[in-house]
PDB file of C-alpha atoms in Angstrom:
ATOM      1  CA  UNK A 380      17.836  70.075   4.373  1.00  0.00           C
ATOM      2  CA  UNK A 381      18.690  73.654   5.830  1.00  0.00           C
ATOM      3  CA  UNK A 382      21.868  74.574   7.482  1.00  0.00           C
ATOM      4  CA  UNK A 383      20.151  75.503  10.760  1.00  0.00           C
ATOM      5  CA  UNK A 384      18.228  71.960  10.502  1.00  0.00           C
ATOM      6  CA  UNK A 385      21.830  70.406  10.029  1.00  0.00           C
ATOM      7  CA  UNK A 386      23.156  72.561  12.711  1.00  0.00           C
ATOM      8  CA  UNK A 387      20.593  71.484  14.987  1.00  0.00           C
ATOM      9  CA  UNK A 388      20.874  67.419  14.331  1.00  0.00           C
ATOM     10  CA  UNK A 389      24.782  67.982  14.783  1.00  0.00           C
ATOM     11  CA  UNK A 390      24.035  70.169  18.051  1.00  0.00           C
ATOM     12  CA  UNK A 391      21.927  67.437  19.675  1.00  0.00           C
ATOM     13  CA  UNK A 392      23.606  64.034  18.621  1.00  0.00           C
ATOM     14  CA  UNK A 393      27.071  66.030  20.403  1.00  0.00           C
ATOM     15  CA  UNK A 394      24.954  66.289  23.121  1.00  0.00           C
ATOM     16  CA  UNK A 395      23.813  62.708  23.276  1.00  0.00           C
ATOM     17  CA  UNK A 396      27.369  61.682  22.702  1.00  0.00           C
ATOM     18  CA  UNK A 397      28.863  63.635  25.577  1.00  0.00           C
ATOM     19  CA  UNK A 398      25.870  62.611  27.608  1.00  0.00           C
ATOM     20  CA  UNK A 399      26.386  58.774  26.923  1.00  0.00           C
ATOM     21  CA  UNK A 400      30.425  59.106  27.444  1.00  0.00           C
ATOM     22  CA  UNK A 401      29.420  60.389  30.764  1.00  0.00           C
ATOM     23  CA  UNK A 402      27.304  57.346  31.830  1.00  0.00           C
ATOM     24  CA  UNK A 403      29.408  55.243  30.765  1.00  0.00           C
ATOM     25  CA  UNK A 404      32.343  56.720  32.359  1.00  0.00           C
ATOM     26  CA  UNK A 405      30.318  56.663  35.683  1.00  0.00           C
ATOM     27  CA  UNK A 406      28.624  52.973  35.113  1.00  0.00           C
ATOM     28  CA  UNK A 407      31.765  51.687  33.628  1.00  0.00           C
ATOM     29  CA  UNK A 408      33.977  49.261  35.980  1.00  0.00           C
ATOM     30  CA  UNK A 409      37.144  51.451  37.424  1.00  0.00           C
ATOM     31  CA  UNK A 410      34.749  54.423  36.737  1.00  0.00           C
ATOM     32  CA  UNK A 411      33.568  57.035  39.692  1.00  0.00           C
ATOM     33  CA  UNK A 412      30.465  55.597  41.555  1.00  0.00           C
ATOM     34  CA  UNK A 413      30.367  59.259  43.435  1.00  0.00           C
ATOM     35  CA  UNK A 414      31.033  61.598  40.491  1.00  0.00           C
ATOM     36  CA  UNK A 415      27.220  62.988  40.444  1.00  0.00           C
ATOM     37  CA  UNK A 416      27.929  63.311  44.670  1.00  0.00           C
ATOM     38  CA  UNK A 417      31.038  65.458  44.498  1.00  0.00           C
ATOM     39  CA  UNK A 418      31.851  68.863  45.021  1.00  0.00           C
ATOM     40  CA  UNK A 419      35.226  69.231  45.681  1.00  0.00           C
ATOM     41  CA  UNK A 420      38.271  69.488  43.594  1.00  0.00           C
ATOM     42  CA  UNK A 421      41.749  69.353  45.051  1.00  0.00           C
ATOM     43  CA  UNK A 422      44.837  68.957  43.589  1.00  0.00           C
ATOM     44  CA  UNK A 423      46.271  65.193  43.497  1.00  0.00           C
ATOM     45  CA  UNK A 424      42.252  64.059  44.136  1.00  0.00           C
ATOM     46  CA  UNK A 425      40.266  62.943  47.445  1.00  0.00           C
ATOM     47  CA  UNK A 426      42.703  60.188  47.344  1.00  0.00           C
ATOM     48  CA  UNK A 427      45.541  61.359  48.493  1.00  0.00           C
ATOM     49  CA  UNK A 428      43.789  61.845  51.892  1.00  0.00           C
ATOM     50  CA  UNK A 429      43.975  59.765  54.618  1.00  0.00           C
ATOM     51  CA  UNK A 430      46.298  57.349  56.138  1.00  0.00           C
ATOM     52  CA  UNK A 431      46.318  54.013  57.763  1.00  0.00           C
ATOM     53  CA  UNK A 432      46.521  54.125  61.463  1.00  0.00           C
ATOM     54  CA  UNK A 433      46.284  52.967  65.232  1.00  0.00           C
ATOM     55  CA  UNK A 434      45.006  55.521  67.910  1.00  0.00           C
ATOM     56  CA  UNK A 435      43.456  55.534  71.247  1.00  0.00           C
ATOM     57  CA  UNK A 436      39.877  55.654  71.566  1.00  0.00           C
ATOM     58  CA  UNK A 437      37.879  57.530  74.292  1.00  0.00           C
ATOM     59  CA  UNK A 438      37.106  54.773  76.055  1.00  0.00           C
ATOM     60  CA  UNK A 439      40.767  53.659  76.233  1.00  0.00           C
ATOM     61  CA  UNK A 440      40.715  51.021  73.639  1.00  0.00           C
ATOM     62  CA  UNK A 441      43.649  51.232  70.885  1.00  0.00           C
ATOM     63  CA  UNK A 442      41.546  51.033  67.720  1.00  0.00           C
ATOM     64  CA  UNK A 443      43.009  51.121  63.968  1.00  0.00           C
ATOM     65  CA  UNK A 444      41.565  53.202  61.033  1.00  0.00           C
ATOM     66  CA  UNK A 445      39.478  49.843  59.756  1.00  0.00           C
ATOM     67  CA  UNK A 446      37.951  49.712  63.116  1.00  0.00           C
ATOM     68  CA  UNK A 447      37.193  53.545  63.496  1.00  0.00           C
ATOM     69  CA  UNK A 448      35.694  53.863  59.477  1.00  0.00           C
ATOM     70  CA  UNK A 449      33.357  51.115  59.480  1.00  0.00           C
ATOM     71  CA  UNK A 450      30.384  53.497  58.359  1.00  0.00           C
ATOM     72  CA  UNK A 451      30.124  57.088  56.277  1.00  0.00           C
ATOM     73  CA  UNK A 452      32.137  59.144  58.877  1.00  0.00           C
ATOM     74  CA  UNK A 453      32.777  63.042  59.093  1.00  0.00           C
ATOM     75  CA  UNK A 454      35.797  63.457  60.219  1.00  0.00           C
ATOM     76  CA  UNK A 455      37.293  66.609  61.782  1.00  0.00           C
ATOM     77  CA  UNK A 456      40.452  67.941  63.899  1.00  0.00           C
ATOM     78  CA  UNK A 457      40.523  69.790  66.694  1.00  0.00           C
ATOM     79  CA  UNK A 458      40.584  70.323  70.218  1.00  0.00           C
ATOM     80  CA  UNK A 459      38.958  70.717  73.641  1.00  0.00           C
ATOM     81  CA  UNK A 460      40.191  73.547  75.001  1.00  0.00           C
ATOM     82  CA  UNK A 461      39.511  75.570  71.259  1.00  0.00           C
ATOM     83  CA  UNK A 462      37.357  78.542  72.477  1.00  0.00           C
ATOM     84  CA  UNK A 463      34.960  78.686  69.791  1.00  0.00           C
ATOM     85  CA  UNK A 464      35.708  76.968  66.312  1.00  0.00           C
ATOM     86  CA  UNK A 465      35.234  73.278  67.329  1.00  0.00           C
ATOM     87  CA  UNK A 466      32.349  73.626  69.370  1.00  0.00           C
ATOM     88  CA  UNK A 467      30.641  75.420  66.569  1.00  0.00           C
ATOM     89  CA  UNK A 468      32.008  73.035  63.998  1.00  0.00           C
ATOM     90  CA  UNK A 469      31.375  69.964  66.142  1.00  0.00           C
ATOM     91  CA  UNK A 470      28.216  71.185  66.690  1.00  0.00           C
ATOM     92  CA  UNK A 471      26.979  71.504  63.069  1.00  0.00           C
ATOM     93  CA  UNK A 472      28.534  67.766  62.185  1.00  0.00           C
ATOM     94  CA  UNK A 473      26.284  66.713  64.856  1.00  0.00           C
ATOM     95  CA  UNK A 474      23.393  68.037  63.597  1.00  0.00           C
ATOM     96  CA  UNK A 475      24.469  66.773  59.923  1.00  0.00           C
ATOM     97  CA  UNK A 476      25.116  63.191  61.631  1.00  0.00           C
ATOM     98  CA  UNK A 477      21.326  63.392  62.952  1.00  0.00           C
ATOM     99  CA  UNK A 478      19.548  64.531  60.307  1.00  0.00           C
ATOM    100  CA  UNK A 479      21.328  61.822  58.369  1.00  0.00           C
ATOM    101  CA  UNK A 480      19.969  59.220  60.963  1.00  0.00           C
ATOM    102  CA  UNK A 481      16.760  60.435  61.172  1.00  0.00           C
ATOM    103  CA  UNK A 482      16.644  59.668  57.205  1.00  0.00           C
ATOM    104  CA  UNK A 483      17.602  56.069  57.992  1.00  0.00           C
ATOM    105  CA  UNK A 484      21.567  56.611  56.915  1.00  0.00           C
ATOM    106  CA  UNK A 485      24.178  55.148  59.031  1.00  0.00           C
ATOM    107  CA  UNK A 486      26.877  57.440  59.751  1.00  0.00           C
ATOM    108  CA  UNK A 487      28.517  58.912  62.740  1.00  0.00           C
ATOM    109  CA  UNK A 488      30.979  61.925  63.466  1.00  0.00           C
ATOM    110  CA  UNK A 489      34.879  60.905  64.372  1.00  0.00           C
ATOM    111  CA  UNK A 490      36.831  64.060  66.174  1.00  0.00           C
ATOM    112  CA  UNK A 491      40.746  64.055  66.477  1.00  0.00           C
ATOM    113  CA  UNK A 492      42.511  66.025  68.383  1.00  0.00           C
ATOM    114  CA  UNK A 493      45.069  68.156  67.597  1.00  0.00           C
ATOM    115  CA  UNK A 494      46.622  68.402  71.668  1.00  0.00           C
ATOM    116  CA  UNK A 495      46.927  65.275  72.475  1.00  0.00           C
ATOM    117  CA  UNK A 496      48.687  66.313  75.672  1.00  0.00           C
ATOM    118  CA  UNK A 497      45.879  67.655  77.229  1.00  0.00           C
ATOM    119  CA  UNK A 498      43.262  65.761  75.531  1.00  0.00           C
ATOM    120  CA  UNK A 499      43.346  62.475  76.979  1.00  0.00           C
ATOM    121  CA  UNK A 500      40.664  60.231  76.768  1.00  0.00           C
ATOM    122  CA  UNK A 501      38.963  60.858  79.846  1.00  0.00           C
ATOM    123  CA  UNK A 502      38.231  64.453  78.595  1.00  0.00           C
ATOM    124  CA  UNK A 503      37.556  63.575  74.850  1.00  0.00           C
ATOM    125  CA  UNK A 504      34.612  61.073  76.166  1.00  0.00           C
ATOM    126  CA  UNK A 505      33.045  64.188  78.209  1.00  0.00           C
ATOM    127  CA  UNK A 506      33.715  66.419  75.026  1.00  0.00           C
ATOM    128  CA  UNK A 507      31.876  64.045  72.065  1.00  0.00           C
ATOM    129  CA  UNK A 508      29.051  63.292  74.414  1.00  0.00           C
ATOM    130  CA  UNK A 509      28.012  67.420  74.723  1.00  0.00           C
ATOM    131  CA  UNK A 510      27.326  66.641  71.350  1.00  0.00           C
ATOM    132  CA  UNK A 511      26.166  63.549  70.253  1.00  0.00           C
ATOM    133  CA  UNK A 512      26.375  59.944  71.536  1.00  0.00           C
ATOM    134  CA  UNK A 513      27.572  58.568  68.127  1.00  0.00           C
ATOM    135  CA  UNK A 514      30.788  60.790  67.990  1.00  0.00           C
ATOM    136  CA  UNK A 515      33.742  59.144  68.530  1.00  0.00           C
ATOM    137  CA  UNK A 516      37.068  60.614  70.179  1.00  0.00           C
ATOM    138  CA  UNK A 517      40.867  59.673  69.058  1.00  0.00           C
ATOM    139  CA  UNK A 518      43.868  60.917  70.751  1.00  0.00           C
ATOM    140  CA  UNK A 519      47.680  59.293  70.907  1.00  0.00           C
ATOM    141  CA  UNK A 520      50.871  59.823  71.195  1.00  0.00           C
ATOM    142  CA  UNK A 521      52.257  63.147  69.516  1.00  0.00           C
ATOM    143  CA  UNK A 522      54.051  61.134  66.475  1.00  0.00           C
ATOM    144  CA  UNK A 523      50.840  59.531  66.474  1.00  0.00           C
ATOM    145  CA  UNK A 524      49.155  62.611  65.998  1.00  0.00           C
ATOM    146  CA  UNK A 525      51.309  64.081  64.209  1.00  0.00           C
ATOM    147  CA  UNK A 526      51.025  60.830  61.331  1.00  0.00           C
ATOM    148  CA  UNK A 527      47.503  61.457  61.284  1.00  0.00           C
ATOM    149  CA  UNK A 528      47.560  65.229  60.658  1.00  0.00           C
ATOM    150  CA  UNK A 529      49.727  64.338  57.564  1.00  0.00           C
ATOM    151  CA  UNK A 530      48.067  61.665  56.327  1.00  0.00           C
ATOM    152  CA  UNK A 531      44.828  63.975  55.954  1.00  0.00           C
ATOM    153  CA  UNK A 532      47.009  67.657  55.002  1.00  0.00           C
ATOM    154  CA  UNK A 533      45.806  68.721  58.350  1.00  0.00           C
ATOM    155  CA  UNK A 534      48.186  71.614  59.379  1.00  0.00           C
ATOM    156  CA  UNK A 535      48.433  72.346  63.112  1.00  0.00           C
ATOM    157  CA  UNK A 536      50.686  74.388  65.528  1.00  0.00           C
ATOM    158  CA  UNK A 537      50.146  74.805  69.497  1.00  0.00           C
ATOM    159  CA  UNK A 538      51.257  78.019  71.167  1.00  0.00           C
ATOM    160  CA  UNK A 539      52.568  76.782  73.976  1.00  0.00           C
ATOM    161  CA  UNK A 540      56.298  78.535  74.266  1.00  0.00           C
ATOM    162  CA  UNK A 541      55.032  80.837  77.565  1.00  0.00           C
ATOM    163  CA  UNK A 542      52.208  79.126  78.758  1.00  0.00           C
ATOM    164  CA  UNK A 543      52.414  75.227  79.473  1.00  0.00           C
ATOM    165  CA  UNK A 544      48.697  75.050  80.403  1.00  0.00           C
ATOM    166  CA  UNK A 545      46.004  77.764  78.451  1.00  0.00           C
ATOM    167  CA  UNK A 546      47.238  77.796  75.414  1.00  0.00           C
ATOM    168  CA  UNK A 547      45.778  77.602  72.047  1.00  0.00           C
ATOM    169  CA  UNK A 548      46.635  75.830  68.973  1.00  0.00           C
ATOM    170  CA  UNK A 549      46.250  76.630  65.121  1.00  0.00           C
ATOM    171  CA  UNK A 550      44.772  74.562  62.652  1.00  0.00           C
ATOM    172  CA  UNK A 551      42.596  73.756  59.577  1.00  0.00           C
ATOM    173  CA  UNK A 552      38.561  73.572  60.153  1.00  0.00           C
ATOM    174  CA  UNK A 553      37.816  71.453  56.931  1.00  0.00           C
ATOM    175  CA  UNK A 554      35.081  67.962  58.011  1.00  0.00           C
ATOM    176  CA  UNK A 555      36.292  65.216  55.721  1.00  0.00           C
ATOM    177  CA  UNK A 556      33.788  62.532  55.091  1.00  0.00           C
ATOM    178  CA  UNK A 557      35.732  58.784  54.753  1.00  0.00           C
ATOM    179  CA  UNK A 558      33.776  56.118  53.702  1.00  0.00           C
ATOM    180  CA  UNK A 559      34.018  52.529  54.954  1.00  0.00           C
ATOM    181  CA  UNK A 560      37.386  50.713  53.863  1.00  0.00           C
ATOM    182  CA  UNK A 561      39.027  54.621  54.800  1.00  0.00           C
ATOM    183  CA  UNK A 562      38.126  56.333  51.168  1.00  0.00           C
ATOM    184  CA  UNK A 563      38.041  59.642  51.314  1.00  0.00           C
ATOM    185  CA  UNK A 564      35.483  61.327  49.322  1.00  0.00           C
ATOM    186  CA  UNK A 565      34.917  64.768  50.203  1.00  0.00           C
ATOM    187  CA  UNK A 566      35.674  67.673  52.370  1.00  0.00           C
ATOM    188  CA  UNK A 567      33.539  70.589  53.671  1.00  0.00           C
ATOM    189  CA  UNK A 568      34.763  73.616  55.113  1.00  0.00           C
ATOM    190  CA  UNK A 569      32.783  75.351  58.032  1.00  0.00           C
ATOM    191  CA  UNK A 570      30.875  77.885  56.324  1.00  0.00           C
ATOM    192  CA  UNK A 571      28.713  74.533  55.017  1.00  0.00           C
ATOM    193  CA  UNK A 572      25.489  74.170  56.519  1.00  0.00           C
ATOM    194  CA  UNK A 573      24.590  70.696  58.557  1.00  0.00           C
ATOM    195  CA  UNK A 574      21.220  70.531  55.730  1.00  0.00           C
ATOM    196  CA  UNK A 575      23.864  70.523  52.893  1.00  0.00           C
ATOM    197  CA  UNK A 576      26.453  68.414  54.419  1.00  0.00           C
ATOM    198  CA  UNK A 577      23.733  65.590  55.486  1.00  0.00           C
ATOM    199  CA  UNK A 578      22.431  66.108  52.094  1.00  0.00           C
ATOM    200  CA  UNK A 579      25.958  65.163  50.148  1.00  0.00           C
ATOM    201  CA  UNK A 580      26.700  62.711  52.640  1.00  0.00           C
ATOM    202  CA  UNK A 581      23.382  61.011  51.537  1.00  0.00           C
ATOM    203  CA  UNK A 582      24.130  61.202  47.987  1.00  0.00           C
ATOM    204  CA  UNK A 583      27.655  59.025  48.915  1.00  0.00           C
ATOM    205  CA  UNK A 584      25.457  56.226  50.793  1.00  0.00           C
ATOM    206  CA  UNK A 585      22.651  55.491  48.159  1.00  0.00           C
ATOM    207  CA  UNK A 586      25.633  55.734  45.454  1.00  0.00           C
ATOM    208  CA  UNK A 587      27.665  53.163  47.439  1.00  0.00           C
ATOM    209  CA  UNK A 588      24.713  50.683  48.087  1.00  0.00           C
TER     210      UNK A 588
END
């Protein structure tokens, strides 16, 4: 036998090998059911977002994060008075939530707000339904608010030394998509399209079935 015909056996059974340790490392118990869905890397994993929690609803009603992430959710903070960013953003997730509907996936859009003294429920409720009728609003108290922002590395800051009223507030633009049970598995930021989004999202349902 040649050395280019052994090379070529040893090439393609490393292959195989790697291959197979992959599989199994996927299909294994304790191993990643979403591995071939993911995309994003962050340091300390998807895991170490999210917290548990207890916030008010739009419709008044004090729900906790078991209640709220009882489907694939895409979650995102921001606020009503933002000029442009969150409509835009809240916008797209809408149009990722129906596309993923109209493919017969359960899922729904979650926003919380980042002013939670102007954003009471009342004015959530009108907010989510501009955009879709499966988007839920959360406000709270600000420690409330405040625990959430943590618990997902959400950093926020209102401007509000001069102007008590019209001001605006700082903060991150990422959609985070938790999982029922409150896994987080992914994050997009806003330069991802809805098509792409709906897409991954999908990928995280049929894996999880």
């Amino acid at each position: 036998m040649t050395d280019r015909k052994i090379l070529m056996i040893g090439t393609a059974a490393a292959i195989g090998i790697l291959a197979g340790g992959a599989l199994y490392l996927t299909m294994r118990p304790g191993g990643d059911p979403f591995a071939q869905c993911s995309s994003s890397a962050v340091a300390g994993g998807m895991g170490a977002f999210g917290t548990e929690f207890t916030l008010t609803r739009d419709d008044g009603q004090r729900v906790t994060d078991a209640q709220v992430f009882d489907k694939p959710t895409l979650l995102y903070f921001g606020y009503t008075f933002c000029p442009d960013v969150c409509p835009l953003d809240a916008a797209r997730n809408a149009d990722a939530e129906a596309l993923l509907v109209e493919d017969g996936k359960d899922a729904q859009t979650v926003f919380i707000t980042v002013d939670p003294r102007r954003d009471t429920p009342e004015v959530l409720a009108d907010y989510t339904s501009l955009f879709s009728d499966r988007m839920i609003g959360l406000t709270g108290t600000d420690e409330e608010i405040a625990a959430v922002n943590r618990g997902w590395r959400n950093y926020y800051k209102a401007h509000d030394e001069e102007d008590q009223e019209y001001y605006l507030v700082d903060h991150m633009t990422n959609t985070y998509l938790v999982m029922p049970g409150g896994q987080t598995v992914e994050f997009f930021s806003r330069e991802t399209p809805s098509e792409q989004i709906a897409e991954t999202v999908a990928c995280y349902v049929d894996a999880s079935a």
